[in-house]
Coordinates of C-alpha atoms and ligand atoms in Angstrom, one line a residue:
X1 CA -36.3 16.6 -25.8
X2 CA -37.3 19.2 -23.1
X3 CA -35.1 22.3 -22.2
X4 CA -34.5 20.6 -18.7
X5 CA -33.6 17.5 -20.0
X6 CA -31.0 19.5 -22.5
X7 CA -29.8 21.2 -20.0
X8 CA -29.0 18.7 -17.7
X9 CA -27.3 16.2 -20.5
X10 CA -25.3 19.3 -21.1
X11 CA -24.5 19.7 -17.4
X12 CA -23.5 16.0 -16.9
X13 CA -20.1 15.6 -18.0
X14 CA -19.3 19.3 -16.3
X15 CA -20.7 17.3 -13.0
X16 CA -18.6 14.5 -13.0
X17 CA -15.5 16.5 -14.2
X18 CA -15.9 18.9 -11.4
X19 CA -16.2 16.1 -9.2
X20 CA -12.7 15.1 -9.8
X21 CA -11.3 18.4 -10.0
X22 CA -8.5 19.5 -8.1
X23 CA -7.3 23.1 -6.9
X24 CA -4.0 23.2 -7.1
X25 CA -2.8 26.1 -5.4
X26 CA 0.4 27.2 -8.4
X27 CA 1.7 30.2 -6.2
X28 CA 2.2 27.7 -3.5
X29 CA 4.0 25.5 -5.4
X30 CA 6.2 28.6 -6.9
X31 CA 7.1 29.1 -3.4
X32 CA 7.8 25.9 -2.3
X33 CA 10.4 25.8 -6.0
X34 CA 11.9 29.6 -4.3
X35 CA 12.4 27.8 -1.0
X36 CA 14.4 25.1 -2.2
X37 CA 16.2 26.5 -5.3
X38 CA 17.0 29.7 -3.4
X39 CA 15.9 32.7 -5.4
X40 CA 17.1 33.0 -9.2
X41 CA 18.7 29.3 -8.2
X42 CA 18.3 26.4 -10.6
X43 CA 18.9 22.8 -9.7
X44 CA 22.4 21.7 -8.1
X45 CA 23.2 24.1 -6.3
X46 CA 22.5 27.7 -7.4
X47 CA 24.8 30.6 -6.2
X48 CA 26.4 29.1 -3.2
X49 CA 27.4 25.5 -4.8
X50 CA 24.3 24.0 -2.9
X51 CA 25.7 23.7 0.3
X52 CA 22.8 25.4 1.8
X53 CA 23.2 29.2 1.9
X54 CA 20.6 31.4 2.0
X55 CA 16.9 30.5 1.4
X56 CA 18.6 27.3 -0.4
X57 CA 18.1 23.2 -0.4
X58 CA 19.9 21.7 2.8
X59 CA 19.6 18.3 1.0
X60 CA 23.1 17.7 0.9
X61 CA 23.8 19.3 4.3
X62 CA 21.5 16.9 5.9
X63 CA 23.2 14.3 3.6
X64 CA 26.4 14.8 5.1
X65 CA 24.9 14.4 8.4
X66 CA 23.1 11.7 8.2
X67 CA 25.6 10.0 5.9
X68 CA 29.5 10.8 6.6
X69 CA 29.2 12.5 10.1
X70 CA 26.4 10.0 12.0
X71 CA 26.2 6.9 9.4
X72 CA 26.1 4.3 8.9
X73 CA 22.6 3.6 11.2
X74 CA 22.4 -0.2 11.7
X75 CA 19.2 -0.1 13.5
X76 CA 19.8 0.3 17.3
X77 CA 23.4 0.4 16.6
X78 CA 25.6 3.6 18.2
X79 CA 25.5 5.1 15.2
X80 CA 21.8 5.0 14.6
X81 CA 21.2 5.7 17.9
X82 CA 23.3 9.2 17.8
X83 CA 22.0 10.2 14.3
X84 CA 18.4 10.3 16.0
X85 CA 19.2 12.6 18.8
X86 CA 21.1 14.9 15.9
X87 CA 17.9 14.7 13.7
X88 CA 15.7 15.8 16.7
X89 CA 17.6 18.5 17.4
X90 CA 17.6 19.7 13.8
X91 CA 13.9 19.1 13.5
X92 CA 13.2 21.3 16.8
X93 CA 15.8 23.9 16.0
X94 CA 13.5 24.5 12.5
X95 CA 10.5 24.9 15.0
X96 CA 8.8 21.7 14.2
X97 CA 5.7 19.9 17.1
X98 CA 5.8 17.6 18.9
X99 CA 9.4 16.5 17.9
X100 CA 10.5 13.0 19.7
X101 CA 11.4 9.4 19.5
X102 CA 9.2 7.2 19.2
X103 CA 10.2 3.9 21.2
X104 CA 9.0 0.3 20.1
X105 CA 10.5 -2.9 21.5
X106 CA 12.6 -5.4 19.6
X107 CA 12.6 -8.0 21.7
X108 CA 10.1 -10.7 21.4
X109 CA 9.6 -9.6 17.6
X110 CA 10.4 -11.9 14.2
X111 CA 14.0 -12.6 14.5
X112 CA 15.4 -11.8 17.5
X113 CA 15.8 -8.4 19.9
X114 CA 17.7 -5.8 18.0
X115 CA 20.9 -5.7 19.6
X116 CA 23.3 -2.4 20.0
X117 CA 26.0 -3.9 18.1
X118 CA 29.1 -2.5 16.0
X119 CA 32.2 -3.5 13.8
X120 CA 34.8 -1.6 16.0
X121 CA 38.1 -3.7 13.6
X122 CA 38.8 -5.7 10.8
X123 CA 41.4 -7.0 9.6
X124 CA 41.9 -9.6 6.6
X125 CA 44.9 -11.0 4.4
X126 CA 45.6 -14.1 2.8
X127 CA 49.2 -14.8 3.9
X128 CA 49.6 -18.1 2.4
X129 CA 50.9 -18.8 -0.5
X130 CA 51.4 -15.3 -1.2
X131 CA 49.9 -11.7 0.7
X132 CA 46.9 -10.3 -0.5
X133 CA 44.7 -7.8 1.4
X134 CA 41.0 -9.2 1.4
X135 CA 38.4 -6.7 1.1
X136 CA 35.6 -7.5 3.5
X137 CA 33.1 -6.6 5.7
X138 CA 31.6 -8.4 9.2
X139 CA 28.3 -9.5 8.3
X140 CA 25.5 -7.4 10.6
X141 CA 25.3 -9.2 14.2
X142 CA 28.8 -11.2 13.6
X143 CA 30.8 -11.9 16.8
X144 CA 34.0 -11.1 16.9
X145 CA 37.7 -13.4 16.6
X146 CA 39.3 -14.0 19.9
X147 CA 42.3 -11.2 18.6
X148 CA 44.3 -12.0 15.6
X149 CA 43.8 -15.9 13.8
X150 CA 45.3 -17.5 10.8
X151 CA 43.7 -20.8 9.4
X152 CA 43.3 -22.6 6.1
X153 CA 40.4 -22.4 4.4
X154 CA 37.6 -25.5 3.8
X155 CA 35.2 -24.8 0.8
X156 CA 31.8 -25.9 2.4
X157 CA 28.4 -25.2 1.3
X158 CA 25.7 -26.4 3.9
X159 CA 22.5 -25.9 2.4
X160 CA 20.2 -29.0 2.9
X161 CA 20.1 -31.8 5.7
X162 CA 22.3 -33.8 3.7
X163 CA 25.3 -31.2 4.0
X164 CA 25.1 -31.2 8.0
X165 CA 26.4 -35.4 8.1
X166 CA 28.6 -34.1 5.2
X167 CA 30.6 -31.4 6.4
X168 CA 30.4 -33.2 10.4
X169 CA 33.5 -33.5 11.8
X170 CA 36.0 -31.7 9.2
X171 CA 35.1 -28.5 9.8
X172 CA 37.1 -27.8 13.1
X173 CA 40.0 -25.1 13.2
X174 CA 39.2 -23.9 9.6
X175 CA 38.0 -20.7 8.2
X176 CA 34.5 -21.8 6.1
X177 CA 33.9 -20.7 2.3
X178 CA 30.4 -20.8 2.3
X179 CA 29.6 -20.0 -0.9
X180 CA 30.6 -21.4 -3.9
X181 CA 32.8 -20.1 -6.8
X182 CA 31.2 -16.6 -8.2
X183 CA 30.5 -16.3 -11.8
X184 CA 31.3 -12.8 -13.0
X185 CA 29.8 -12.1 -16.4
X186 CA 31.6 -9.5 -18.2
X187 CA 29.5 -6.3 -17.8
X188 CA 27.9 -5.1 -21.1
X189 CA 25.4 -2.2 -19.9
X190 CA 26.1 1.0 -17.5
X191 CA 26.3 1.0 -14.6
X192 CA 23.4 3.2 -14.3
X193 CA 20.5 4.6 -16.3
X194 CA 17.7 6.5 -15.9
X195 CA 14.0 4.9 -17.0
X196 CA 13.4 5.8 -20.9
X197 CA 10.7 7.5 -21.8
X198 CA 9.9 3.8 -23.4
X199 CA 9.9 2.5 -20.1
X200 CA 8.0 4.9 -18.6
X201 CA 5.1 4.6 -21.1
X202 CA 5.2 1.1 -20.6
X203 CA 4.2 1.0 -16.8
X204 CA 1.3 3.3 -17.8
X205 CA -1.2 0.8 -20.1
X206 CA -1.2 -1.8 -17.2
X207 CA -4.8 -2.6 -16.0
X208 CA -4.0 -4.6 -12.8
X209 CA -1.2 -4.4 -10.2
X210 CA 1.5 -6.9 -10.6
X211 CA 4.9 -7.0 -9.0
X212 CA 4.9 -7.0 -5.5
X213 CA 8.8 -5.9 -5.3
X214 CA 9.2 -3.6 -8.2
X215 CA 13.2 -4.0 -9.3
X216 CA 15.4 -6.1 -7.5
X217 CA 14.9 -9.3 -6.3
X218 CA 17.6 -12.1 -6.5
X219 CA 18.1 -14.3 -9.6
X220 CA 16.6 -18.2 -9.5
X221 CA 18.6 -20.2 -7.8
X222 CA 16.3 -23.7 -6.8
X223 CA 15.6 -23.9 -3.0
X224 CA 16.8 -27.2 -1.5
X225 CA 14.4 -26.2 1.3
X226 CA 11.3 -25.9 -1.1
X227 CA 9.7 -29.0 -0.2
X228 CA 10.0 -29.2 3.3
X229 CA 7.5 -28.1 5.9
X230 CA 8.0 -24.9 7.7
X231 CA 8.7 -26.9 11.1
X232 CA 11.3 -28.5 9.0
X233 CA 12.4 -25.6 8.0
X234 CA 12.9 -23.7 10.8
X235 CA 14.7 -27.5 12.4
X236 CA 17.0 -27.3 9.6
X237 CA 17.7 -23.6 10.3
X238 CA 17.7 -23.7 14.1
X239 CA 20.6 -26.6 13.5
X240 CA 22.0 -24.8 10.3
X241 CA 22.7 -21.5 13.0
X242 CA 24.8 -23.3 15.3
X243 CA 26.2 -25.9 13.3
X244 CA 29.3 -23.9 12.2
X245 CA 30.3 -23.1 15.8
X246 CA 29.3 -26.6 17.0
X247 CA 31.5 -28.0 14.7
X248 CA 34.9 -25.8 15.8
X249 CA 35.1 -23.7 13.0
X250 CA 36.9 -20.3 13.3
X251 CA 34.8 -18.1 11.4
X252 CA 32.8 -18.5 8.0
X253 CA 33.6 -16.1 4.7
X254 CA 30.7 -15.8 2.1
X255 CA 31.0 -13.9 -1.5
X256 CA 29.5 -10.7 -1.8
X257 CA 26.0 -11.7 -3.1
X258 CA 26.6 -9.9 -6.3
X259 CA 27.9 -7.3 -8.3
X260 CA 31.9 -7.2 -8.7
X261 CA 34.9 -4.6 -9.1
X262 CA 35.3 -4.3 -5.0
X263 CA 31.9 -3.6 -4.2
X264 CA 30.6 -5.8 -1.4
X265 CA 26.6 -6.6 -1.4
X266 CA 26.2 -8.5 1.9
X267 CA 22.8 -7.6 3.9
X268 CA 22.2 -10.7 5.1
X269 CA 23.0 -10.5 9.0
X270 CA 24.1 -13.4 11.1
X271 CA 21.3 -14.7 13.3
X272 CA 20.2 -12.4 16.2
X273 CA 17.9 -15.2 18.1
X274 CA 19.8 -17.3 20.9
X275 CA 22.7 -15.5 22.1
X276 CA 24.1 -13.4 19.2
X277 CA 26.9 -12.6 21.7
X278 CA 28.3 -15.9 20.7
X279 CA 28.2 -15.7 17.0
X280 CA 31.1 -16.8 15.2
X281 CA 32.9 -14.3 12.8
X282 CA 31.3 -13.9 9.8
X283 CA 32.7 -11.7 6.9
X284 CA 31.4 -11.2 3.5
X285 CA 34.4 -10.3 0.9
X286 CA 34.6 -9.3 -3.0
X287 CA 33.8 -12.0 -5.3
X288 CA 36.8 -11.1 -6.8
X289 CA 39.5 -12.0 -3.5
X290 CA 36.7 -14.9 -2.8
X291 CA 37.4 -16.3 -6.2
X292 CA 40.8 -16.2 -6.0
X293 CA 41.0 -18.3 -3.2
X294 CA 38.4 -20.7 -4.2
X295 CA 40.4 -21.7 -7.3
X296 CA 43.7 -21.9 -5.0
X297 CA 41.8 -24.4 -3.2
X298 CA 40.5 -26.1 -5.9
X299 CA 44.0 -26.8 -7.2
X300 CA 44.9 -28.3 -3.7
X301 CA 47.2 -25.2 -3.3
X302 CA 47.2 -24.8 0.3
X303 CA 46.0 -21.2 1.9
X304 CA 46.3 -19.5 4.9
X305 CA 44.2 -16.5 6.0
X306 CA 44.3 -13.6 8.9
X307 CA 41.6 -11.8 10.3
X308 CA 41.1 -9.8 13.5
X309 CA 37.3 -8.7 13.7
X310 CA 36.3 -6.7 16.7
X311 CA 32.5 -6.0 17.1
X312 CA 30.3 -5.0 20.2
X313 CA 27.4 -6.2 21.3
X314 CA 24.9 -4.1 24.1
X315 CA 22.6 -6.8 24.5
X316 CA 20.5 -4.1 27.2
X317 CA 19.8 -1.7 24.6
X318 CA 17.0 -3.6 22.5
X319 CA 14.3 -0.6 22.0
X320 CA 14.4 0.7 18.6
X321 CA 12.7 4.2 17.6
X322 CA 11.0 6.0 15.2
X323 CA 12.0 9.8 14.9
X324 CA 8.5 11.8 14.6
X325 CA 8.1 15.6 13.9
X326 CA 4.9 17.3 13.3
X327 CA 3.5 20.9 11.7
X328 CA -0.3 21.0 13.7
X329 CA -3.5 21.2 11.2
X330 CA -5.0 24.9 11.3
X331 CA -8.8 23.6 10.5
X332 CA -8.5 19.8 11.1
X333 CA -5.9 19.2 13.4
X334 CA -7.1 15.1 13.8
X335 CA -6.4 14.5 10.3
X336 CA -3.3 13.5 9.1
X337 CA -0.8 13.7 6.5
X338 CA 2.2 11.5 7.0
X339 CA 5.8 11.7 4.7
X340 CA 8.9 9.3 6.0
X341 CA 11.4 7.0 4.7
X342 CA 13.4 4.3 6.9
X343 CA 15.7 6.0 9.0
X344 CA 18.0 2.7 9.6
X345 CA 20.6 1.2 6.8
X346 CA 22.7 -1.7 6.7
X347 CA 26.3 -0.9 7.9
X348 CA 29.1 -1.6 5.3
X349 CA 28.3 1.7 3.6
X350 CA 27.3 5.0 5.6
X351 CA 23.6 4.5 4.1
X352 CA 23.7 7.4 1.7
X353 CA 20.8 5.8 -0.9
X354 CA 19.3 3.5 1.2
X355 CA 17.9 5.9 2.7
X356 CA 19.4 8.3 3.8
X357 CA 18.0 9.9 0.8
X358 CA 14.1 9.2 1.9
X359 CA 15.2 10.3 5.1
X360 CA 16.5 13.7 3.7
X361 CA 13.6 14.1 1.5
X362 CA 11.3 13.8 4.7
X363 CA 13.3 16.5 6.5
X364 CA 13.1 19.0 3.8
X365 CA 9.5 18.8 3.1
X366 CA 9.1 19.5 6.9
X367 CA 11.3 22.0 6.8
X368 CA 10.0 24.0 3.7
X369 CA 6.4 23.7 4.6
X370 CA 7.7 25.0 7.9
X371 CA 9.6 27.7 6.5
X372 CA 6.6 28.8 4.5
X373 CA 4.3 29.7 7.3
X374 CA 1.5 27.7 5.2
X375 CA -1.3 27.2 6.4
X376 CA -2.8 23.5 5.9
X377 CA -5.9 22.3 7.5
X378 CA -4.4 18.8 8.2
X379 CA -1.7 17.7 11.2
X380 CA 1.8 17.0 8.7
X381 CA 3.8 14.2 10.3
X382 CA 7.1 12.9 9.1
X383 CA 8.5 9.3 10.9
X384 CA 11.3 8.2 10.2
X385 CA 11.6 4.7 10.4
X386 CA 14.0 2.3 12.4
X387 CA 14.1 -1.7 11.6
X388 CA 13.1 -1.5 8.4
X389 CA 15.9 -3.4 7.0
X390 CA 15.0 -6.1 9.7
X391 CA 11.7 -5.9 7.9
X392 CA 9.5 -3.0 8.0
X393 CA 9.4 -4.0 11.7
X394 CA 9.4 0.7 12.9
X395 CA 6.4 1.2 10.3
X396 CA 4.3 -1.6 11.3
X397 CA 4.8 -1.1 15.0
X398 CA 3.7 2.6 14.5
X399 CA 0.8 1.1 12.8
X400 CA -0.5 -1.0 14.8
X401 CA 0.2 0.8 17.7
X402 CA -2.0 4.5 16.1
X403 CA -3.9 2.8 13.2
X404 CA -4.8 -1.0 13.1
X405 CA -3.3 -4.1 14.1
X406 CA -3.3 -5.9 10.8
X407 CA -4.5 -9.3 13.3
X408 CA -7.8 -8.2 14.3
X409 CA -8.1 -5.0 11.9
X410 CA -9.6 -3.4 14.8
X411 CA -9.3 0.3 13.7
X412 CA -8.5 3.9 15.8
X413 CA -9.9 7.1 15.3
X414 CA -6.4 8.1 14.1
X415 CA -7.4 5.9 11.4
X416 CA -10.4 7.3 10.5
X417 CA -8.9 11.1 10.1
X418 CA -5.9 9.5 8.1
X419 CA -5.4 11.2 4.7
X420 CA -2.2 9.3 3.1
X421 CA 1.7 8.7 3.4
X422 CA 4.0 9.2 0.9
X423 CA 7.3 7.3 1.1
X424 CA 10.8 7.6 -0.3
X425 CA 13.2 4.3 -0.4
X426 CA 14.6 3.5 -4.2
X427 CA 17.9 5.7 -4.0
X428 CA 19.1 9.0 -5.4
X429 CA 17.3 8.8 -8.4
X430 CA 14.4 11.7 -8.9
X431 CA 11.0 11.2 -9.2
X432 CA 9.6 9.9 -12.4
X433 CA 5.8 9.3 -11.0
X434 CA 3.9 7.1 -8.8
X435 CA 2.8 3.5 -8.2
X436 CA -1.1 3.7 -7.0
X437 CA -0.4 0.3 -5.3
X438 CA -4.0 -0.7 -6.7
X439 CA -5.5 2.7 -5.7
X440 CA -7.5 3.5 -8.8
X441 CA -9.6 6.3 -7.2
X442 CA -6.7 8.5 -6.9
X443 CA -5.2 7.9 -10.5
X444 CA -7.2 11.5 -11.5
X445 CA -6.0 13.0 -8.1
X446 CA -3.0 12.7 -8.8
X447 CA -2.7 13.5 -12.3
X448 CA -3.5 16.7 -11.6
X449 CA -1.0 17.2 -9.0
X450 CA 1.6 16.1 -11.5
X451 CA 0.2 18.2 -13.8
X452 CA 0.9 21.2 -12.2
X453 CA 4.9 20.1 -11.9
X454 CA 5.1 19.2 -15.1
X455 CA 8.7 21.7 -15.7
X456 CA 9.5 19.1 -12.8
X457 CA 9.0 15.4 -14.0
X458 CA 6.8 13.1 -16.7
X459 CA 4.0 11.8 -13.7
X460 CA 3.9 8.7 -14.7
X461 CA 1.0 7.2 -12.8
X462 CA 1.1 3.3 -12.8
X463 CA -1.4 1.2 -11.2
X464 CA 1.3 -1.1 -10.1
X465 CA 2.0 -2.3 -6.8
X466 CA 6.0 -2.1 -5.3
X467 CA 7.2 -3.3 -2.0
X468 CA 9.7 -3.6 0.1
X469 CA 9.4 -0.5 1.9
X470 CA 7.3 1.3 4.6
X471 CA 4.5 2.3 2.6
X472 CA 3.1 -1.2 2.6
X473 CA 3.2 -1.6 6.4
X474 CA 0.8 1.3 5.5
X475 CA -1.8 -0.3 3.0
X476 CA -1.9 -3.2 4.9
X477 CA -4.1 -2.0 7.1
X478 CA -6.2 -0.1 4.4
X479 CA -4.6 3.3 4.6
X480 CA -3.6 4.9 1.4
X481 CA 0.2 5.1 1.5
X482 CA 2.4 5.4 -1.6
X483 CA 6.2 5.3 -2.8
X484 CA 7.3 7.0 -5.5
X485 CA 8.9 6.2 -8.7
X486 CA 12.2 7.2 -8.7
X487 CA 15.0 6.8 -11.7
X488 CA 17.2 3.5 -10.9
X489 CA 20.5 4.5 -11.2
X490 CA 23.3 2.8 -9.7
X491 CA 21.0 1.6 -6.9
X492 CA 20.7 -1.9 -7.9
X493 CA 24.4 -2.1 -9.3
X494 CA 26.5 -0.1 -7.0
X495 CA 24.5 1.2 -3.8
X496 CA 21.9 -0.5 -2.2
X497 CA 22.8 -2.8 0.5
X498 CA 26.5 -2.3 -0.5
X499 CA 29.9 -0.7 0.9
X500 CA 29.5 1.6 -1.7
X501 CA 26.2 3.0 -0.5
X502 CA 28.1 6.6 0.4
X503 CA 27.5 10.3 0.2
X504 CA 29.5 10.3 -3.1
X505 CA 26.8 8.7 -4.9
X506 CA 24.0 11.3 -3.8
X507 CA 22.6 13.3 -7.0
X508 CA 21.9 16.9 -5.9
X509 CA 19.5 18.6 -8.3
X510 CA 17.7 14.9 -8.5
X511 CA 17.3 15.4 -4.5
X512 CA 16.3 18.9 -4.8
X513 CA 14.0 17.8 -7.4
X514 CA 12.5 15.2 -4.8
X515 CA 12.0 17.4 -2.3
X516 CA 9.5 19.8 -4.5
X517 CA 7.2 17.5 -5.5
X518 CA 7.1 15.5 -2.2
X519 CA 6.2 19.1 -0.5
X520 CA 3.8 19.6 -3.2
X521 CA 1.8 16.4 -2.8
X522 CA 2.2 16.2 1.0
X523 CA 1.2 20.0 1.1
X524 CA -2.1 19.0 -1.7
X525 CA -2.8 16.3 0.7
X526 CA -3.1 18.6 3.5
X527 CA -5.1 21.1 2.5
X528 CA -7.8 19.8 -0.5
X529 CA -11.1 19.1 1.4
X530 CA -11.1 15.4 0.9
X531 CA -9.0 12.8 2.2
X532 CA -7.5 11.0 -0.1
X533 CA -9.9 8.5 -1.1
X534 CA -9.0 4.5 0.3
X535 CA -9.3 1.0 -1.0
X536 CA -11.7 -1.2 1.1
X537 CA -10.7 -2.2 4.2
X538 CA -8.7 -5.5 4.0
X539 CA -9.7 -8.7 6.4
X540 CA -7.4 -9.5 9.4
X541 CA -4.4 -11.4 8.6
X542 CA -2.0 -13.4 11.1
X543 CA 0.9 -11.8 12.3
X544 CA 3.4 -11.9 9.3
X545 CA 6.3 -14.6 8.9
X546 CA 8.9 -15.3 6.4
X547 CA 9.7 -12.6 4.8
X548 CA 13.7 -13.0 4.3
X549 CA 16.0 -11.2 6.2
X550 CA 17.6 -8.3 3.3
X551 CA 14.2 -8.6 1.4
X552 CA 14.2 -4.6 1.9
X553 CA 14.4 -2.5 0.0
Ligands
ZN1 ZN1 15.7 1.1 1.9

């Protein structure tokens, strides 16, 4: 063997490590740990109790905003409508570019326009045989009773073709249980938990993606509608929406979809296409006060029920936004970094974890990186999502509108310069690591990122895929966008999509923790001299139906 030869099989493997070598600027890092702690500060709160005082997080400040002060931010409701103009004035009072809302239409999209609607009373009571308060909630889009009702109750469950020439003609003047009697299993394990170390090690050894929805998902229940076609389908549902109200009924009650103890789970709107103006009343209640009444029926004990529900409806105000904030690129201002989280929540709660907290986490990193005078060679750009809950309809509208439409896969020169997004969405919990949603070339990357905040979290780095959120409206179109993977808390229990989904069940160091390593990786994505490397471009695909309404995470 020659010298050269030696040399060069000595070389080799310091080639290809170098190739994948990061920088990872550490004093950066340090500072952006100083700007959110506060100096000498430690997680939770430091000096001042957290609250934001000097140099500190303003996680739970913006919290508060977003959640108790503006929440909760239906998308296109009042609510969401004045917590945008509040976040763009907090962006541009921190000196951010090119701070705005970004309008997209909802009319003439999946679903229905977006109306401006709001819950503006409730009432609800059984007053027959005996009082009872009922706590409940009007479903998203649900018209409103005429002022105060009473009316007995009919159990009926309409769920195939069959049930409409069942329930015909017996349904008029009642108050409709849709649902049927809720099993409550006695709950054996917390309430929440944070991922094992177990569980963490078992996401790692996976060599393919599976899962497209990560935790979650509803239990298996068969679909009377699974052998139909999708024109019968959407027959039986065009029939299914107005059948109810054709039929005379006063209003319809369903059981909170799960979970028990007075928390309601009810995402599931009522039907924006048609009119929604003229939806009837439609509540969901605790499986605890729908249970109750179910078995009073069931033993032919007749009931009696009050409500008064008072919503609005601004059937002119059907243009959603997104709320966009930028720090410009010092060296390659047409390349881009993006960080967001959905903006909108479901409206039963004040849409604390879902998501207020990837909305927060967005805010900070813009503001530390901000704060920091850094200079990064890429254009930094949170959005903030609207619609997501109606199905990632804010993200795929930005999309297609600066990247790709996913149809024709026609791409922009914004999506050439496009370096990555990083997304929040699965509650309070902090960050554990990071799904590569099939994204194998940046497994290295990114373990070196982690590495260098290892005081702050494990970095698990799983080649899974999960969905449900914006960052898919991303990857759709062949643009590397990730989400995170956070602890699970009380988010699938308690919180998400619930009435329980409130500032109280924010985590402050776990958000403060967030906010470091979000900075870090949207501040490494800005500045190493790569983008971050992309999966092949994906074919067209139609325009995307059926995904459920309350799918979202
Ligand atoms: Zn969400």
């Amino acid at each position: 063997m020659s010298r050269k030869t030696l040399l060069s099989l000595l070389l080799l493997p310091l080639l290809a490590a170098a190739q994948t070598t990061e920088k990872v600027d550490l004093n950066v890092i340090h500072k952006i740990k100083i700007a959110e702690l506060g100096e000498g500060g430690g997680f939770g709160g430091g000096g001042d109790g957290g609250r934001g005082g000097r140099g500190g997080s303003q996680a739970m400040n913006l919290m508060f905003q977003l959640s108790d002060h503006y929440g909760p931010r239906l998308t296109n409701s009042p609510q969401f409508r004045r917590a945008g103009d509040w976040a763009v004035g907090q962006l541009k009072e921190w000196g951010l570019s090119n701070v705005h809302l970004e309008k997209w239409p909802t009319a003439g999209g999946r679903g229905g326009p977006i109306p401006s609607w709001e819950m503006t009373g409730y009432s609800g009571a059984m007053v027959e045989p005996t009082y009872m308060p009922i706590i409940g909630y009007p479903q998203a889009w649900s018209g409103s009773t005429p002022g105060p009702i009473t009316g007995e109750v009919i159990m009926a469950q309409v769920q195939a073709p069959d049930d409409l020439t069942k329930w015909h003609g017996k349904l008029k003047g009642k108050i409709v249980f849709t649902a049927p009697l809720q099993e409550l299993p006695f709950p054996t394990t917390p309430l929440a938990s944070r991922y094992t170390d177990e569980e963490l090690r078992d996401m790692v050894p996976e060599l393919l993606p599976t899962g497209g929805r990560g935790r979650g998902g509803r239990g298996g229940q068969p679909n009377p509608l699974a052998n139909m076609t999708p024109e019968e389908r959407q027959a039986f549902q065009d029939k299914l929406r107005a059948f109810f109200s054709d039929e005379g009924a006063l209003m319809t009650v369903t059981a909170s979809a799960r979970g028990e103890s007075g928390t309601v789970f009810a995402s599931n709107g009522s039907p924006r296409t048609g009119d929604p103006t003229k939806n009837l009343p439609s509540i969901a209640i605790t499986a605890e006060n729908y249970n109750r009444i179910a078995r009073l029926v069931e033993h032919n004990v007749p009931v009696k029920l009050a409500f008064d529900i008072k919503t609005s409806f601004d059937m002119s105000q059907t243009e959603a936004f997104n709320v966009v904030a930028e720090i410009p690129g010092a060296t390659k201002p047409n390349e881009l970094v993006m960080v967001g989280g959905h903006f909108d929540s479901w409206h039963m709660g004040t849409g604390a974890t879902d998501n207020g907290v990837g909305s927060v986490e967005a805010m900070e990193v813009m503001r530390i990186l901000k704060s920091l005078n850094l200079k990064m060679d890429r254009t930094v750009r949170m959005a903030l999502w609207g619609g997501e809950e109606e199905g990632l309809l804010g993200s795929q509208a930005y999309v297609k509108e600066h990247f790709a439409d996913p149809a024709t896969m026609k791409t922009t020169a914004e999506h050439n310069g496009f370096a990555g997004y990083f997304n929040i969405d699965n509650g309070t919990g902090r960050i554990r690591g990071i799904y590569l949603q099939g994204n194998e070339m940046v497994r290295p990357i990114f373990e070196q990122w982690f590495a260098a905040l290892k005081d702050l979290t494990p970095g698990v780095i799983t080649i899974r895929n999960t969905g449900g959120t914006d960052h898919q409206s991303f990857d759709r179109v062949g643009l590397p966008g990730f989400q995170f993977i956070q602890d699970p808390m009380d988010y699938n229990t308690r919180t998400h999509h619930s009435n329980m989904d409130v500032y109280d069940r924010i985590q402050q160091a776990d958000m403060e923790q967030m906010a470091i390593i979000e900075a870090a990786f949207v501040y490494n994505a800005a500045t190493r001299p790569e983008k971050l490397p992309r999966k092949e471009l994906p074919p067209p695909t139609p325009p995307q139906g059926g995904r459920g309404r309350g799918a979202n995470q």
